[in-house]
CSV table of C-alpha atoms and ligand atoms in Angstrom, one decimal:
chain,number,residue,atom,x,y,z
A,1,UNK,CA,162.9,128.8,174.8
A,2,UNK,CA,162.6,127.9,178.5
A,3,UNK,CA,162.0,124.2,179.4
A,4,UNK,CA,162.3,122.4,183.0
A,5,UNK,CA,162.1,118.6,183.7
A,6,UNK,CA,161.3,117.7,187.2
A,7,UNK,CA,160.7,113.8,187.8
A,8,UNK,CA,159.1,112.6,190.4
A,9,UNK,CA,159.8,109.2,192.0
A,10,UNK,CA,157.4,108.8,195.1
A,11,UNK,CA,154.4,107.5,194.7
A,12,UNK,CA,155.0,105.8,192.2
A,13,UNK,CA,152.4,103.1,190.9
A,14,UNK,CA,153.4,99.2,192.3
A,15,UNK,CA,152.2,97.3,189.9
A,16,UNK,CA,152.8,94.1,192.2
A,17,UNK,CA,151.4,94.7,195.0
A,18,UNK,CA,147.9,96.6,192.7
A,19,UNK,CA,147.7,93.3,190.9
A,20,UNK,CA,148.3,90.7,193.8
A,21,UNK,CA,145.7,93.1,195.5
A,22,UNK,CA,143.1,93.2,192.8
A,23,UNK,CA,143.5,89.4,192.2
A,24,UNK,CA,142.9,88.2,195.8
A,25,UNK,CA,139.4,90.9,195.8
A,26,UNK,CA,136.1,89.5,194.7
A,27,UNK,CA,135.5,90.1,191.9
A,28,UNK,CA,139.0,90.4,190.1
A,29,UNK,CA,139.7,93.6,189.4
A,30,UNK,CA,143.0,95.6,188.1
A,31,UNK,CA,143.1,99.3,187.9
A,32,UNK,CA,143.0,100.6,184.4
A,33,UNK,CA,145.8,103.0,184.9
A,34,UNK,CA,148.0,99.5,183.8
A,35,UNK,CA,146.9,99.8,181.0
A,36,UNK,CA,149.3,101.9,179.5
A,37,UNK,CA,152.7,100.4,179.2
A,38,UNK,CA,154.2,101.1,175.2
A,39,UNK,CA,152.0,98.9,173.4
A,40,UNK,CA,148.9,99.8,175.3
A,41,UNK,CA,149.2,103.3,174.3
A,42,UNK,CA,150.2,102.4,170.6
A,43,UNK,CA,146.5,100.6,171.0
A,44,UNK,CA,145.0,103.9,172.8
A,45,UNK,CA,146.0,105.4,169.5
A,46,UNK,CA,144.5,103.1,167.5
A,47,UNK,CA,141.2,103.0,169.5
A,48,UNK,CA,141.2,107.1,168.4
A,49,UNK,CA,141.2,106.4,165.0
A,50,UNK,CA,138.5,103.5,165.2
A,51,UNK,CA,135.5,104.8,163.3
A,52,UNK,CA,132.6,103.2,166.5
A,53,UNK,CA,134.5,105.6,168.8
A,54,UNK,CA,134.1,108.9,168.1
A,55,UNK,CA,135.4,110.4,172.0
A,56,UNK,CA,138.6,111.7,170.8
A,57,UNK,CA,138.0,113.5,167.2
A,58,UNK,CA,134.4,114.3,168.4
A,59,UNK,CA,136.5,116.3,171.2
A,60,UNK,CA,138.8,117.3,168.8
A,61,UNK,CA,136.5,118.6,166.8
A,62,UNK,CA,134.3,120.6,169.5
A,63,UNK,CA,137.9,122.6,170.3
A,64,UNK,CA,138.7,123.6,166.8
A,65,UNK,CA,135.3,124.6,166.0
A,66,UNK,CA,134.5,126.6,169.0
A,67,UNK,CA,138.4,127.6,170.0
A,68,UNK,CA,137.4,131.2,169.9
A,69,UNK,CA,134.4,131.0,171.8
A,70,UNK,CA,135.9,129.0,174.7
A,71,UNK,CA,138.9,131.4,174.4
A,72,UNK,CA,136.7,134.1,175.2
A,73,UNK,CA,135.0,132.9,177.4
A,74,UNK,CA,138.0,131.8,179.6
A,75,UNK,CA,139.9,135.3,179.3
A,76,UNK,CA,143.7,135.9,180.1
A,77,UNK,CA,145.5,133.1,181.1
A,78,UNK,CA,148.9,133.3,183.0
A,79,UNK,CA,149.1,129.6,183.7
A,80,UNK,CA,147.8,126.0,181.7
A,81,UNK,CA,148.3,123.2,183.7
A,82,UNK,CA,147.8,119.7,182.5
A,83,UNK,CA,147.3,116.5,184.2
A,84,UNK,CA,147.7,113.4,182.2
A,85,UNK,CA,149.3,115.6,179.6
A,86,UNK,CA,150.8,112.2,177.1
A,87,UNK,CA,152.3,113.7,174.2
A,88,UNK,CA,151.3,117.5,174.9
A,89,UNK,CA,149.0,117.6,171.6
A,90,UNK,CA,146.0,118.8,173.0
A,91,UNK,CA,147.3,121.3,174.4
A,92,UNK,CA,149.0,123.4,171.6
A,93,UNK,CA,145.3,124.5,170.4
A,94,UNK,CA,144.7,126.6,173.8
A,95,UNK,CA,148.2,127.6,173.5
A,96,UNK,CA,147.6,129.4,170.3
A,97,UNK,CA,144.1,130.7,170.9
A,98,UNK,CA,145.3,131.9,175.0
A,99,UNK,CA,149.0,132.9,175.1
A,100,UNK,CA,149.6,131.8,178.6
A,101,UNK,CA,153.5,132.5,179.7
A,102,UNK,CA,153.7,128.8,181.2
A,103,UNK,CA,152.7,125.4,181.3
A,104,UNK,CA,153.0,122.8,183.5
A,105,UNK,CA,152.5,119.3,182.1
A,106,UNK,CA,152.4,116.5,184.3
A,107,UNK,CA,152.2,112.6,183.4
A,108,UNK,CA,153.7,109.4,184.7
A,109,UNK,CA,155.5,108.3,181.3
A,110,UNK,CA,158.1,111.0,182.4
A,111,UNK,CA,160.5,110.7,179.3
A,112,UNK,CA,157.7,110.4,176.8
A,113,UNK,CA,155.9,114.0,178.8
A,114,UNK,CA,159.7,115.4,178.7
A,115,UNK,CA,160.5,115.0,174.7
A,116,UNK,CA,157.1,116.0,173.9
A,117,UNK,CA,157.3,119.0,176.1
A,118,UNK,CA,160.5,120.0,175.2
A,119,UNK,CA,159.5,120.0,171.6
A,120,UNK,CA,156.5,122.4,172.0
A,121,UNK,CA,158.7,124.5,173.6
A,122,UNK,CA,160.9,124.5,170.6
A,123,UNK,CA,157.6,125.6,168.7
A,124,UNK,CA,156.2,128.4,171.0
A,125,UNK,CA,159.2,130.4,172.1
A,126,UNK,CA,158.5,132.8,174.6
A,127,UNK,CA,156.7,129.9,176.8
A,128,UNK,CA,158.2,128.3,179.8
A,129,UNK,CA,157.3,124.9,180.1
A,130,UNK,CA,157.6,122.3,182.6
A,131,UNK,CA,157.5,118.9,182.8
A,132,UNK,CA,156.9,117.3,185.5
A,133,UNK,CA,156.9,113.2,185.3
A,134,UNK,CA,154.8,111.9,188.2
A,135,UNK,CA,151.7,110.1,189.0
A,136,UNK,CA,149.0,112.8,189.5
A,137,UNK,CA,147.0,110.8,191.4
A,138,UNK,CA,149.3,110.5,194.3
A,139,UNK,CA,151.5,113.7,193.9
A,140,UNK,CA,149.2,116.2,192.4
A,141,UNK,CA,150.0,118.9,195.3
A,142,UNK,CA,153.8,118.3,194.9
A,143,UNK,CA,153.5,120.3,191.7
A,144,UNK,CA,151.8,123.3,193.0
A,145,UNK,CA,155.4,125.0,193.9
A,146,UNK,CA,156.2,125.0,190.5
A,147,UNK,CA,153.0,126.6,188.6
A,148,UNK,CA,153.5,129.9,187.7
A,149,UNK,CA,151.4,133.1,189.9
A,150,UNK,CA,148.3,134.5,188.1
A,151,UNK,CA,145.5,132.9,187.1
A,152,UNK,CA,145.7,129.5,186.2
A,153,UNK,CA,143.6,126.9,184.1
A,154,UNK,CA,143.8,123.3,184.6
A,155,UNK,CA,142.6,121.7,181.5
A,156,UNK,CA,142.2,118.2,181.9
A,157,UNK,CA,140.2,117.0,178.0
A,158,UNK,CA,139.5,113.3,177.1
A,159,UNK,CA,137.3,112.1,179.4
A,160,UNK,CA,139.8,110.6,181.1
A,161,UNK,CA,137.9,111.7,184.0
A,162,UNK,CA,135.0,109.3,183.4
A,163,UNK,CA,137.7,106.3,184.3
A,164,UNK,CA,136.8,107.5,187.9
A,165,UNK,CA,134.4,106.8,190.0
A,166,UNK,CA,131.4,109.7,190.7
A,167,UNK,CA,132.9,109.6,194.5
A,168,UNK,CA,136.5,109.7,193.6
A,169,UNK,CA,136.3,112.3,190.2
A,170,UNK,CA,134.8,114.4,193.3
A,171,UNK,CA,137.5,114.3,194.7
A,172,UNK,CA,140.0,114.7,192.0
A,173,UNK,CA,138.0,117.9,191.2
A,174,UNK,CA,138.7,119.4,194.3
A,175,UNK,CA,142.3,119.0,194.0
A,176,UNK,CA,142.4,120.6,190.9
A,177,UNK,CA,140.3,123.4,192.8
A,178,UNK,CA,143.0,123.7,195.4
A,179,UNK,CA,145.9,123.6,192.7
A,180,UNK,CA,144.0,126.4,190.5
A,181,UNK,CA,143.7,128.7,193.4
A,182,UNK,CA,142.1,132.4,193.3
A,183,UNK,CA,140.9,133.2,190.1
A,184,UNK,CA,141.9,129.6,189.2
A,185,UNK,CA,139.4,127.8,186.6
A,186,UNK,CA,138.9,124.2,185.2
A,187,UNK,CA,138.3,123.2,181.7
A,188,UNK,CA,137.0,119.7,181.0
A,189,UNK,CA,136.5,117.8,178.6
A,190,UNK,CA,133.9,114.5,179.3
A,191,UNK,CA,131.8,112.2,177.5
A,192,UNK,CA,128.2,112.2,177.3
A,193,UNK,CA,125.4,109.6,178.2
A,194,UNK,CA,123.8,107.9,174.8
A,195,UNK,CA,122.5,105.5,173.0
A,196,UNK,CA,123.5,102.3,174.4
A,197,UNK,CA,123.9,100.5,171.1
A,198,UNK,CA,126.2,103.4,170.1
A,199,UNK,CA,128.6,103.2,173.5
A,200,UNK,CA,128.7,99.6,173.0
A,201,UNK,CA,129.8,99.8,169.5
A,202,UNK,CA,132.9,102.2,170.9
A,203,UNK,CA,134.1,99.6,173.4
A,204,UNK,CA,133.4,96.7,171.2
A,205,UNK,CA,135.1,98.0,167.6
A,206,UNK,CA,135.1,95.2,164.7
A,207,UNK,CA,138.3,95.6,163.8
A,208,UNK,CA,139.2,94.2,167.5
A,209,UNK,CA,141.8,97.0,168.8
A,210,UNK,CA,140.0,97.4,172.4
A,211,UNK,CA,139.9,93.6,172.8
A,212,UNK,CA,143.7,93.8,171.9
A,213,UNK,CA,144.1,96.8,174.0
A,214,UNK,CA,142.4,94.6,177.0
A,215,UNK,CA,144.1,91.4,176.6
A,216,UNK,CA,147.5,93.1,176.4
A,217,UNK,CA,147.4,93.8,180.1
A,218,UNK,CA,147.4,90.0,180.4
A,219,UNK,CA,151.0,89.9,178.6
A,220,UNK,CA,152.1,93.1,180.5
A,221,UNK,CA,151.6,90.7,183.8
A,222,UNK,CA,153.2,87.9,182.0
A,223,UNK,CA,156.6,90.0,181.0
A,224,UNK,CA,156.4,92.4,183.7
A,225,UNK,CA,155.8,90.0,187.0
A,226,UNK,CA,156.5,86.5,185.5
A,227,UNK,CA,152.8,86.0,185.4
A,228,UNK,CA,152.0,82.9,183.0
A,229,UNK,CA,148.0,83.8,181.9
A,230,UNK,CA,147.1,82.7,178.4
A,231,UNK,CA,145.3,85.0,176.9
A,232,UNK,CA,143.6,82.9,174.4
A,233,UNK,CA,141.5,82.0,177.5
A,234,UNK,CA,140.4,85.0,178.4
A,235,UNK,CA,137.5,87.1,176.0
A,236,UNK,CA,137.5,90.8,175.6
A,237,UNK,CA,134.0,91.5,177.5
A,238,UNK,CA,132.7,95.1,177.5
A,239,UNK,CA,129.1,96.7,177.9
A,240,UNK,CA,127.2,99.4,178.7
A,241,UNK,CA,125.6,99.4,181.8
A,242,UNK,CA,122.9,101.8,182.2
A,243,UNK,CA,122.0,101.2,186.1
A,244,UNK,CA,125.6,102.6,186.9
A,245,UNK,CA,125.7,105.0,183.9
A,246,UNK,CA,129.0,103.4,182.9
A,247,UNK,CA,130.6,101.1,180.3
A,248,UNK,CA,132.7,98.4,182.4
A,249,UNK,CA,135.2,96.2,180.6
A,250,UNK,CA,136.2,92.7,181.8
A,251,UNK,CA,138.4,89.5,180.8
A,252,UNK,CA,136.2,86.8,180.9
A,253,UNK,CA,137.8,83.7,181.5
A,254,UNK,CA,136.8,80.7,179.2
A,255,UNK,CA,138.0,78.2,181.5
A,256,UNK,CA,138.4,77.0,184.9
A,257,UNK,CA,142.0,77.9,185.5
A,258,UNK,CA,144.8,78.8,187.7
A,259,UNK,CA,147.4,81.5,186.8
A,260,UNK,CA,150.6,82.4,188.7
A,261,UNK,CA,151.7,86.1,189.2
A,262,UNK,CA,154.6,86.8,190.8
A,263,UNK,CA,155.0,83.2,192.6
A,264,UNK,CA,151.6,83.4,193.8
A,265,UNK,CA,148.6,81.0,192.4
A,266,UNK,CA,145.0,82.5,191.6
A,267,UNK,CA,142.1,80.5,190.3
A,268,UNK,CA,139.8,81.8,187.7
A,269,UNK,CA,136.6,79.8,187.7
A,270,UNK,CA,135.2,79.1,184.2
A,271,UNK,CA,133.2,82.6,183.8
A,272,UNK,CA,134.6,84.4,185.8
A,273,UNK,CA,135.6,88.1,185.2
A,274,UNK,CA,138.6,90.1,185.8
A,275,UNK,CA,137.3,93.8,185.7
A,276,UNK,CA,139.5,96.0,184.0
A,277,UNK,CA,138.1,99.4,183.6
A,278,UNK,CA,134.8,101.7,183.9
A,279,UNK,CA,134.6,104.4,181.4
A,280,UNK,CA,131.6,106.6,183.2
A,281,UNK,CA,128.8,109.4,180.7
A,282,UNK,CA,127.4,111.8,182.4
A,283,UNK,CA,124.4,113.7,181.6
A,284,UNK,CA,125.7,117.9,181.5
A,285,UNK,CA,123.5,117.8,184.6
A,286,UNK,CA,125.2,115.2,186.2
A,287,UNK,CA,128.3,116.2,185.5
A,288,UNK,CA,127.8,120.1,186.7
A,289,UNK,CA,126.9,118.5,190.2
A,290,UNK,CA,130.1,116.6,190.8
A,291,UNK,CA,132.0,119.8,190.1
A,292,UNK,CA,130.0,122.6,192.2
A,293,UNK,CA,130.4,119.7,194.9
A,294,UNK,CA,134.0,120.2,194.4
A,295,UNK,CA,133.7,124.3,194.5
A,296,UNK,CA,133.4,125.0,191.3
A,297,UNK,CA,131.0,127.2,189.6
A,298,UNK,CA,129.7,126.6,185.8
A,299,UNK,CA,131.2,129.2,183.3
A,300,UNK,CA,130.5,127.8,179.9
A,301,UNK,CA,129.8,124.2,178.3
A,302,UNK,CA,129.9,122.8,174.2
A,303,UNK,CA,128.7,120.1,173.2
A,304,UNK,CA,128.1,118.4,170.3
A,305,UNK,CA,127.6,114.6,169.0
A,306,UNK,CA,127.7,112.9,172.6
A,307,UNK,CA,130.7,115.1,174.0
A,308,UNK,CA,130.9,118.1,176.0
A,309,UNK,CA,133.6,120.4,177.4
A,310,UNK,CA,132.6,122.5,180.4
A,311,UNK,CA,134.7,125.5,181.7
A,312,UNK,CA,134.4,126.0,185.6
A,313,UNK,CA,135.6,129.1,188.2
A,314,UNK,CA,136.3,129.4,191.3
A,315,UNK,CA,133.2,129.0,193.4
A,316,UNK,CA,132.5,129.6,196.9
A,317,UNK,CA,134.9,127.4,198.6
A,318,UNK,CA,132.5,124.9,200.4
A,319,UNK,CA,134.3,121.9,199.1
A,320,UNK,CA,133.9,118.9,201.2
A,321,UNK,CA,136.3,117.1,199.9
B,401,AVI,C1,141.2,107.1,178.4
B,401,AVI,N1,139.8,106.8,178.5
B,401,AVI,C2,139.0,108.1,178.5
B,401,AVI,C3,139.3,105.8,177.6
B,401,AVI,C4,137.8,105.6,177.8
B,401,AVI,O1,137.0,105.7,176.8
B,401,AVI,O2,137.4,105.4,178.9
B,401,AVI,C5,140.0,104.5,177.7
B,401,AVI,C6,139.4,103.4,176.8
B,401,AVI,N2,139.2,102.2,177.1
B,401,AVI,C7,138.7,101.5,176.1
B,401,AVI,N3,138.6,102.3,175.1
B,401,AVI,C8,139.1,103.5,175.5
């Protein structure tokens, strides 16, 4: 067993000076990278096993079914690298079906990436793994002297990429292109556009997990930066909205009110949103677009029931990014 922990403390998200930022904007806005502190991804799980959304087992499902296919289709594989890795589960499927002699894992909740990647370690001997705990999004080049030579696959499932903007997964796709290198591909996992009804169902479950999953960024604020909102005044608001091609999720506030966050007073009019998160669908088309912008070159797509994994090469290299 070979297993390497690097952590990474630059760049580091500051939740302060985010939130005092995204609550003097208009509108309110806090980026939805908050949130995941230990309760919010005990309510990400949850959301998973809701039966309105379907993203993660639909995804889930699309791997195990066509695991040889894509297998095949990707070839030998010296390298995986993942971004956003959590608890490494994902992961262990393309391990199996590819054989790579490393993977990189990378995700700010360093300890929970380390224990998880130190245990699939334990599981696949002969695979060197490392962990590397840092925020992607700022330090995503610092982990390129630690990938393995050969080719490499960044796999990066989830749809986590639809939390970006069009003009911003750009350019995270084109750092991934520079981190993959020669002979370097990308497989990707994103959600597809839909019936409405259906995407609103997802972000508005009955049993009330994504509303509790949305409010408990308010009592991250509160215990986190001595913030004092109530979140019985705030509603859970999410929708589809088809202009944008994106479900966006707010807190609403119910009345007019002023909240202090770190010593400093903000006032919420009665209606007024805090927007906490877009969760963009893509048509394949769409999608495909974004990523040849980036340099990379379609090599393969599944779908099925709303969800779609594409596998990308190395292109020509006229990323403008
Ligand atoms: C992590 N991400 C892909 C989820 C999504 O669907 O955008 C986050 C989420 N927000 C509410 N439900 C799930």
């Amino acid at each position: 067993m070979s297993f390497r922990f690097v952590d990474f403390p630059l760049g580091r998200d500051d939740l302060q000076s985010d939130v005092l930022a995204g609550l003097t904007a208009s509108p309110k806005s806090i980026p939805p990278k908050y949130f995941y502190d230990e309760q919010g991804c005990r309510l990400f799980e949850l959301i998973c096993a809701q039966p309105e959304y379907a993203l993660t087992r639909t995804e889930r499902a699309l791997m195990e079914s066509r695991l040889p296919e894509i297998a095949a289709a990707i070839g030998a594989v010296d390298c995986i690298v993942e971004p956003g890795a959590g608890d490494c589960g994902k992961v262990r499927l393309l391990i199996e079906a590819l054989h790579p002699r490393g993977l990189v894992v990378l995700d700010i909740a360093g300890r929970a990436l380390a224990e998880a990647a130190e245990s699939l370690s334990r599981d696949v001997p002969g695979l060197a793994v490392t962990a590397l705990g840092m925020d992607f999004i700022h330090d995503l080049e610092a982990a390129a002297p630690c990938l393995a030579e050969g080719r490499r696959l960044v796999y990066y499932p989830g749809s986590s990429i639809g939390n970006f903007a069009p003009d911003e997964a750009a350019t995270l796709l084109a750092r991934f292109h520079r981190l993959a290198g020669a002979d370097g591909q990308l497989l990707i996992g994103f959600d597809l556009k839909k019936d409405p009804v259906t995407l609103h169902r997802a972000y508005n479950d009955a049993a009330g997990i994504t509303a509790a999953f949305n409010l408990n960024l308010l009592e991250r604020l509160n215990r986190e930066l001595g913030a004092d909102f109530d979140p019985a005044r705030f509603r859970h608001y999410a929708y589809y909205n088809p202009v944008q091609g994106r479900i966006e999720m707010h807190l609403v506030s119910l009345a007019g009110q002023t909240v202090t966050v770190s010593g400093q007073r903000f006032h919420f009019a009665l209606g007024e949103t805090l927007h906490t998160e877009n969760s963009y669908k893509y048509r394949r088309d769409e999608f495909s677009a974004i990523a040849e912008g980036a340099g990379w070159r379609p090599a393969g797509e599944w779908e099925e029931r709303g969800f779609a994994i594409h596998l990308y090469r190395q292109g020509d290299t006229r990323s403008p990014h």
